[in-house]
């Protein structure tokens, strides 16, 4: 959103006139309101990109005007004008969603600086929105996961239900069935889109190093720990962590993972501070975890915490009708990557 149309509302005619003249000269379309009631009436008839509102006008309180204006014109950035004696209200207005404030008397350069900052913020916000949409489009289930067979249709249906939630998912499947691809599709079709997606293969890292990778460590926690390390759970905060080959996680680490699931907090190795996290967990395995539980090789309580929604991925031999589509997909991908005829 770029700022083109601005509403100025103030009960002092001189302020309305000065702001209108300055903003119009800079190329903005400017409408003027003499009080809060008129400002609200205008917001119902016209869409605004920015509103400069005096916090103290007759007929309606500044905070009430802010609230009602946000309802009528939710896309508008709101700048509050306030006298020094009303700073408390200005701070409260910022808490309620005002973009910025001006303290009277102010010079026009101060307003210009706020508008410049708002233009820049709007541009970044628009670019982020476009990027989020591109990522979301790229990770649409039907585009990301190739196959129209009956087994895959069941997968799509399940993913459509679980992706928007924060529910823990345990993906079962042989090597090569696309477990990480499914985990990414879950993340990028969830409200956590735009937040981190962190993947870690529990079988690829020795047990003594896996704890540090997952939970981090403090400086001096062990020999060679020369500086603090932020673990994967902290890195994935507000996003999703994908724990592949969870069945290979050592039992002592399983207890720590269980605590993360239960308490939503981690403690770095060698540290005493608990760190609150908000991370969705998606795990995967190519093993029979129920059998490992019976053999005392996997914690039963952790198994039930992870196995909230089990998702079994079919092997290619069980969906042979998808082979032509997969072949087309990989040929097209190779063509784009290497610019060779497919």
Tab-separated table of C-alpha atoms in Angstrom:
chain	number	residue	atom	x	y	z
A	1	UNK	CA	0.000	0.000	0.000
A	2	UNK	CA	1.341	3.436	-0.941
A	3	UNK	CA	-0.005	6.532	0.774
A	4	UNK	CA	-2.092	8.636	-1.606
A	5	UNK	CA	-5.163	9.860	0.259
A	6	UNK	CA	-4.956	11.454	3.712
A	7	UNK	CA	-7.633	12.593	6.145
A	8	UNK	CA	-6.814	15.407	8.565
A	9	UNK	CA	-9.202	15.855	11.517
A	10	UNK	CA	-8.731	18.753	13.943
A	11	UNK	CA	-11.092	21.274	15.497
A	12	UNK	CA	-8.563	24.080	14.907
A	13	UNK	CA	-9.074	25.528	11.436
A	14	UNK	CA	-5.534	26.925	11.273
A	15	UNK	CA	-4.003	23.470	11.771
A	16	UNK	CA	-6.285	21.945	9.145
A	17	UNK	CA	-5.322	24.684	6.688
A	18	UNK	CA	-1.558	24.412	7.248
A	19	UNK	CA	-1.523	20.614	6.984
A	20	UNK	CA	-3.772	20.617	3.925
A	21	UNK	CA	-1.588	23.141	2.111
A	22	UNK	CA	1.640	21.266	2.911
A	23	UNK	CA	0.347	17.794	2.056
A	24	UNK	CA	-1.452	18.898	-1.116
A	25	UNK	CA	1.748	20.572	-2.305
A	26	UNK	CA	3.511	17.200	-1.930
A	27	UNK	CA	0.949	15.520	-4.186
A	28	UNK	CA	-1.339	13.886	-1.642
A	29	UNK	CA	-5.126	13.989	-1.878
A	30	UNK	CA	-6.271	15.594	1.367
A	31	UNK	CA	-9.705	15.676	3.004
A	32	UNK	CA	-10.458	17.767	6.092
A	33	UNK	CA	-12.772	17.123	9.053
A	34	UNK	CA	-13.524	19.637	11.806
A	35	UNK	CA	-14.389	17.036	14.457
A	36	UNK	CA	-14.494	13.309	15.185
A	37	UNK	CA	-18.071	12.866	14.035
A	38	UNK	CA	-17.307	14.343	10.620
A	39	UNK	CA	-14.141	12.229	10.371
A	40	UNK	CA	-16.160	9.049	10.903
A	41	UNK	CA	-18.781	10.093	8.339
A	42	UNK	CA	-16.041	10.705	5.773
A	43	UNK	CA	-14.368	7.359	6.541
A	44	UNK	CA	-17.630	5.593	5.650
A	45	UNK	CA	-17.736	7.248	2.236
A	46	UNK	CA	-14.045	7.270	1.355
A	47	UNK	CA	-11.087	4.924	1.855
A	48	UNK	CA	-7.963	6.501	3.359
A	49	UNK	CA	-4.338	5.392	3.478
A	50	UNK	CA	-3.405	7.697	6.366
A	51	UNK	CA	-5.392	9.650	8.949
A	52	UNK	CA	-3.979	12.462	11.083
A	53	UNK	CA	-6.369	12.786	14.024
A	54	UNK	CA	-6.368	15.234	16.920
A	55	UNK	CA	-6.837	13.270	20.123
A	56	UNK	CA	-8.909	15.985	21.797
A	57	UNK	CA	-11.908	17.166	19.775
A	58	UNK	CA	-15.481	17.965	20.826
A	59	UNK	CA	-18.186	15.327	20.654
A	60	UNK	CA	-16.081	12.167	20.882
A	61	UNK	CA	-12.958	11.198	22.839
A	62	UNK	CA	-9.737	10.617	20.965
A	63	UNK	CA	-9.479	6.965	21.963
A	64	UNK	CA	-13.096	6.339	20.998
A	65	UNK	CA	-12.472	8.021	17.644
A	66	UNK	CA	-9.384	5.859	17.124
A	67	UNK	CA	-11.335	2.668	17.811
A	68	UNK	CA	-14.254	3.580	15.542
A	69	UNK	CA	-12.006	4.852	12.765
A	70	UNK	CA	-10.077	1.565	12.804
A	71	UNK	CA	-13.376	-0.275	12.302
A	72	UNK	CA	-14.453	1.954	9.414
A	73	UNK	CA	-11.051	2.220	7.735
A	74	UNK	CA	-8.931	-0.759	8.915
A	75	UNK	CA	-6.270	-0.323	6.224
A	76	UNK	CA	-5.436	3.270	7.251
A	77	UNK	CA	-2.365	4.151	9.284
A	78	UNK	CA	-3.346	6.562	12.056
A	79	UNK	CA	-1.177	9.399	13.381
A	80	UNK	CA	-2.399	11.035	16.578
A	81	UNK	CA	-1.906	14.768	17.272
A	82	UNK	CA	-1.720	15.612	20.962
A	83	UNK	CA	-0.788	18.406	23.333
A	84	UNK	CA	1.982	17.757	25.854
A	85	UNK	CA	-0.643	17.531	28.612
A	86	UNK	CA	-2.384	14.658	26.767
A	87	UNK	CA	0.693	12.448	26.306
A	88	UNK	CA	-0.833	9.701	28.449
A	89	UNK	CA	-3.678	9.371	25.943
A	90	UNK	CA	-1.209	9.355	23.053
A	91	UNK	CA	0.694	6.458	24.605
A	92	UNK	CA	-2.574	4.594	25.126
A	93	UNK	CA	-3.491	5.273	21.486
A	94	UNK	CA	-0.198	3.712	20.364
A	95	UNK	CA	-0.989	0.639	22.443
A	96	UNK	CA	-4.348	0.422	20.679
A	97	UNK	CA	-2.863	0.479	17.220
A	98	UNK	CA	-2.043	4.086	16.281
A	99	UNK	CA	0.980	4.187	13.973
A	100	UNK	CA	2.657	7.256	15.516
A	101	UNK	CA	1.938	10.567	17.228
A	102	UNK	CA	2.819	14.257	16.938
A	103	UNK	CA	3.136	16.580	19.928
A	104	UNK	CA	1.676	20.049	19.421
A	105	UNK	CA	3.088	22.438	18.481
A	106	UNK	CA	5.013	20.545	15.792
A	107	UNK	CA	6.792	21.517	12.605
A	108	UNK	CA	5.816	20.064	9.252
A	109	UNK	CA	9.131	18.222	8.943
A	110	UNK	CA	8.063	15.963	11.815
A	111	UNK	CA	4.917	14.932	9.944
A	112	UNK	CA	6.895	14.486	6.714
A	113	UNK	CA	9.295	12.157	8.550
A	114	UNK	CA	6.408	10.058	9.870
A	115	UNK	CA	4.822	9.809	6.408
A	116	UNK	CA	8.181	8.853	4.862
A	117	UNK	CA	8.607	6.147	7.496
A	118	UNK	CA	5.052	4.942	6.872
A	119	UNK	CA	5.624	4.823	3.097
A	120	UNK	CA	8.743	2.736	3.637
A	121	UNK	CA	6.985	0.426	6.106
A	122	UNK	CA	4.057	0.015	3.709
A	123	UNK	CA	6.402	-0.922	0.876
A	124	UNK	CA	8.181	-3.531	3.006
A	125	UNK	CA	4.832	-4.873	4.232
A	126	UNK	CA	3.575	-5.186	0.656
A	127	UNK	CA	6.761	-6.982	-0.426
A	128	UNK	CA	6.475	-9.387	2.518
A	129	UNK	CA	2.823	-10.069	1.648
A	130	UNK	CA	3.752	-10.837	-1.961
A	131	UNK	CA	6.590	-13.103	-0.830
A	132	UNK	CA	4.294	-14.927	1.604
A	133	UNK	CA	1.749	-15.475	-1.152
A	134	UNK	CA	4.440	-16.760	-3.531
A	135	UNK	CA	5.644	-19.201	-0.883
A	136	UNK	CA	2.081	-20.270	-0.139
A	137	UNK	CA	1.372	-20.776	-3.854
A	138	UNK	CA	4.597	-22.747	-4.264
A	139	UNK	CA	3.672	-25.027	-1.372
A	140	UNK	CA	0.055	-25.633	-2.367
A	141	UNK	CA	-0.544	-29.274	-1.527
A	142	UNK	CA	-1.455	-30.348	-5.051
A	143	UNK	CA	1.559	-28.540	-6.544
A	144	UNK	CA	4.111	-29.609	-3.951
A	145	UNK	CA	3.129	-33.245	-3.601
A	146	UNK	CA	2.773	-35.003	-6.917
A	147	UNK	CA	0.116	-37.661	-7.341
A	148	UNK	CA	-3.589	-38.122	-7.968
A	149	UNK	CA	-3.875	-41.729	-6.796
A	150	UNK	CA	-6.380	-42.709	-4.127
A	151	UNK	CA	-3.704	-43.044	-1.398
A	152	UNK	CA	-2.458	-39.524	-2.180
A	153	UNK	CA	-5.975	-38.095	-2.207
A	154	UNK	CA	-6.326	-39.333	1.368
A	155	UNK	CA	-3.056	-37.589	2.251
A	156	UNK	CA	-4.272	-34.294	0.722
A	157	UNK	CA	-7.529	-34.522	2.650
A	158	UNK	CA	-5.762	-35.140	5.958
A	159	UNK	CA	-3.202	-32.394	5.350
A	160	UNK	CA	-5.957	-29.925	4.552
A	161	UNK	CA	-7.446	-30.578	7.985
A	162	UNK	CA	-4.294	-30.600	10.109
A	163	UNK	CA	-2.125	-27.919	8.471
A	164	UNK	CA	-4.109	-24.901	9.787
A	165	UNK	CA	-3.947	-26.174	13.378
A	166	UNK	CA	-1.045	-26.448	15.833
A	167	UNK	CA	-1.520	-30.156	16.370
A	168	UNK	CA	1.571	-32.387	16.604
A	169	UNK	CA	2.014	-34.695	13.609
A	170	UNK	CA	3.972	-37.947	13.318
A	171	UNK	CA	4.767	-38.945	9.734
A	172	UNK	CA	5.470	-42.589	8.935
A	173	UNK	CA	7.074	-43.645	5.689
A	174	UNK	CA	9.945	-45.440	4.027
A	175	UNK	CA	13.009	-43.505	2.913
A	176	UNK	CA	12.211	-41.556	-0.232
A	177	UNK	CA	8.466	-41.186	0.369
A	178	UNK	CA	8.790	-37.436	0.918
A	179	UNK	CA	8.444	-37.034	4.681
A	180	UNK	CA	10.231	-33.672	4.804
A	181	UNK	CA	8.250	-32.459	1.794
A	182	UNK	CA	5.040	-33.252	3.673
A	183	UNK	CA	6.352	-31.478	6.786
A	184	UNK	CA	7.144	-28.370	4.734
A	185	UNK	CA	3.698	-28.473	3.138
A	186	UNK	CA	2.140	-28.590	6.618
A	187	UNK	CA	4.180	-25.571	7.727
A	188	UNK	CA	3.636	-23.450	4.616
A	189	UNK	CA	-0.110	-24.085	4.636
A	190	UNK	CA	-0.434	-23.093	8.300
A	191	UNK	CA	-0.736	-19.743	10.106
A	192	UNK	CA	3.000	-20.113	10.843
A	193	UNK	CA	3.775	-19.342	7.199
A	194	UNK	CA	6.525	-16.725	7.186
A	195	UNK	CA	8.017	-18.020	10.436
A	196	UNK	CA	11.015	-20.388	10.594
A	197	UNK	CA	10.895	-23.976	9.369
A	198	UNK	CA	13.835	-25.875	10.893
A	199	UNK	CA	14.618	-29.470	9.909
A	200	UNK	CA	16.912	-31.808	11.829
A	201	UNK	CA	17.764	-35.445	11.129
A	202	UNK	CA	18.135	-37.167	14.498
A	203	UNK	CA	19.965	-40.120	12.932
A	204	UNK	CA	22.620	-37.979	11.255
A	205	UNK	CA	24.067	-36.466	14.442
A	206	UNK	CA	25.839	-38.361	17.256
A	207	UNK	CA	23.877	-38.443	20.517
A	208	UNK	CA	26.340	-36.270	22.434
A	209	UNK	CA	26.012	-33.512	19.822
A	210	UNK	CA	22.284	-33.895	19.206
A	211	UNK	CA	21.390	-32.400	22.599
A	212	UNK	CA	23.357	-29.253	21.807
A	213	UNK	CA	21.791	-29.027	18.341
A	214	UNK	CA	18.269	-29.293	19.720
A	215	UNK	CA	18.461	-27.293	22.933
A	216	UNK	CA	21.618	-25.205	22.557
A	217	UNK	CA	24.338	-24.706	25.166
A	218	UNK	CA	25.955	-21.999	27.241
A	219	UNK	CA	29.585	-21.015	26.990
A	220	UNK	CA	31.741	-23.407	29.006
A	221	UNK	CA	29.014	-26.058	29.223
A	222	UNK	CA	31.531	-28.666	28.040
A	223	UNK	CA	34.992	-28.893	26.523
A	224	UNK	CA	34.998	-26.957	23.280
A	225	UNK	CA	31.925	-24.855	24.113
A	226	UNK	CA	33.720	-21.542	23.625
A	227	UNK	CA	30.552	-19.543	22.993
A	228	UNK	CA	26.797	-19.720	23.510
A	229	UNK	CA	24.855	-21.744	20.935
A	230	UNK	CA	21.162	-21.238	20.164
A	231	UNK	CA	19.427	-24.588	19.664
A	232	UNK	CA	17.036	-25.581	16.886
A	233	UNK	CA	13.976	-25.252	19.129
A	234	UNK	CA	14.784	-21.611	19.835
A	235	UNK	CA	15.577	-20.995	16.178
A	236	UNK	CA	12.179	-22.413	15.248
A	237	UNK	CA	10.284	-20.296	17.785
A	238	UNK	CA	6.853	-19.277	16.426
A	239	UNK	CA	7.489	-21.630	13.514
A	240	UNK	CA	7.826	-25.374	12.972
A	241	UNK	CA	10.578	-27.839	13.816
A	242	UNK	CA	10.783	-31.058	11.810
A	243	UNK	CA	12.472	-33.940	13.642
A	244	UNK	CA	13.269	-36.590	11.066
A	245	UNK	CA	14.141	-40.153	12.109
A	246	UNK	CA	12.813	-39.503	15.611
A	247	UNK	CA	13.090	-43.228	16.356
A	248	UNK	CA	16.887	-42.885	16.482
A	249	UNK	CA	16.845	-40.298	19.260
A	250	UNK	CA	18.648	-41.563	22.411
A	251	UNK	CA	16.402	-42.314	25.403
A	252	UNK	CA	17.967	-39.615	27.597
A	253	UNK	CA	17.140	-36.983	24.982
A	254	UNK	CA	13.636	-38.354	24.581
A	255	UNK	CA	12.967	-37.320	28.193
A	256	UNK	CA	14.052	-33.754	27.402
A	257	UNK	CA	11.926	-33.672	24.262
A	258	UNK	CA	8.939	-34.836	26.309
A	259	UNK	CA	9.456	-31.883	28.647
A	260	UNK	CA	9.454	-29.504	25.681
A	261	UNK	CA	6.138	-30.946	24.518
A	262	UNK	CA	4.628	-30.738	27.999
A	263	UNK	CA	5.993	-27.427	29.283
A	264	UNK	CA	6.685	-25.497	26.057
A	265	UNK	CA	10.119	-24.525	27.330
A	266	UNK	CA	13.788	-25.438	26.868
A	267	UNK	CA	16.928	-25.094	28.955
A	268	UNK	CA	20.273	-24.807	27.214
A	269	UNK	CA	22.940	-27.319	28.243
A	270	UNK	CA	24.970	-25.781	31.062
A	271	UNK	CA	22.321	-23.143	31.707
A	272	UNK	CA	19.785	-22.535	34.464
A	273	UNK	CA	17.313	-20.310	32.650
A	274	UNK	CA	14.181	-21.797	31.117
A	275	UNK	CA	13.226	-20.287	27.778
A	276	UNK	CA	9.581	-20.261	26.733
A	277	UNK	CA	8.997	-21.375	23.149
A	278	UNK	CA	6.043	-21.551	20.810
A	279	UNK	CA	7.106	-24.165	18.293
A	280	UNK	CA	5.018	-26.674	16.381
A	281	UNK	CA	6.563	-30.142	16.240
A	282	UNK	CA	6.322	-32.403	13.224
A	283	UNK	CA	8.247	-35.664	13.569
A	284	UNK	CA	8.926	-38.493	11.142
A	285	UNK	CA	10.235	-42.036	11.201
A	286	UNK	CA	10.757	-45.039	8.951
A	287	UNK	CA	10.552	-47.381	11.949
A	288	UNK	CA	7.740	-49.050	13.865
A	289	UNK	CA	7.704	-46.874	16.978
A	290	UNK	CA	5.047	-48.984	18.690
A	291	UNK	CA	7.374	-51.964	18.464
A	292	UNK	CA	10.256	-49.851	19.818
A	293	UNK	CA	8.041	-48.850	22.755
A	294	UNK	CA	7.381	-52.518	23.543
A	295	UNK	CA	11.125	-53.189	23.363
A	296	UNK	CA	11.784	-50.276	25.774
A	297	UNK	CA	13.758	-48.460	23.070
A	298	UNK	CA	11.324	-45.551	22.826
A	299	UNK	CA	9.448	-43.809	25.628
A	300	UNK	CA	5.767	-44.685	25.688
A	301	UNK	CA	4.724	-41.260	27.026
A	302	UNK	CA	6.668	-39.503	24.264
A	303	UNK	CA	5.169	-41.813	21.657
A	304	UNK	CA	1.632	-40.829	22.636
A	305	UNK	CA	2.599	-37.152	22.737
A	306	UNK	CA	3.967	-37.326	19.195
A	307	UNK	CA	1.424	-39.701	17.710
A	308	UNK	CA	-1.502	-37.271	18.028
A	309	UNK	CA	-2.074	-37.352	14.273
A	310	UNK	CA	-0.288	-40.283	12.597
A	311	UNK	CA	0.232	-39.798	8.869
A	312	UNK	CA	1.314	-42.846	6.853
A	313	UNK	CA	2.903	-42.058	3.488
A	314	UNK	CA	2.481	-44.704	0.794
A	315	UNK	CA	5.519	-46.086	-0.997
A	316	UNK	CA	5.670	-45.560	-4.770
A	317	UNK	CA	4.948	-49.248	-5.347
A	318	UNK	CA	1.562	-48.671	-3.699
A	319	UNK	CA	0.659	-45.802	-6.028
A	320	UNK	CA	2.041	-46.840	-9.392
A	321	UNK	CA	-0.528	-44.721	-11.248
A	322	UNK	CA	1.378	-41.634	-10.043
A	323	UNK	CA	4.599	-42.625	-11.837
A	324	UNK	CA	3.788	-40.801	-15.151
A	325	UNK	CA	2.987	-37.576	-13.280
A	326	UNK	CA	6.161	-37.873	-11.234
A	327	UNK	CA	8.218	-38.484	-14.380
A	328	UNK	CA	6.726	-35.368	-16.016
A	329	UNK	CA	7.422	-33.329	-12.895
A	330	UNK	CA	11.098	-34.304	-12.666
A	331	UNK	CA	11.657	-33.860	-16.414
A	332	UNK	CA	10.151	-30.372	-16.274
A	333	UNK	CA	12.206	-29.532	-13.200
A	334	UNK	CA	15.402	-30.698	-14.913
A	335	UNK	CA	14.506	-28.639	-17.978
A	336	UNK	CA	14.122	-25.465	-15.900
A	337	UNK	CA	17.274	-26.098	-13.870
A	338	UNK	CA	19.578	-26.987	-16.742
A	339	UNK	CA	17.759	-25.282	-19.641
A	340	UNK	CA	17.840	-28.533	-21.594
A	341	UNK	CA	14.990	-29.883	-23.742
A	342	UNK	CA	12.719	-32.276	-21.857
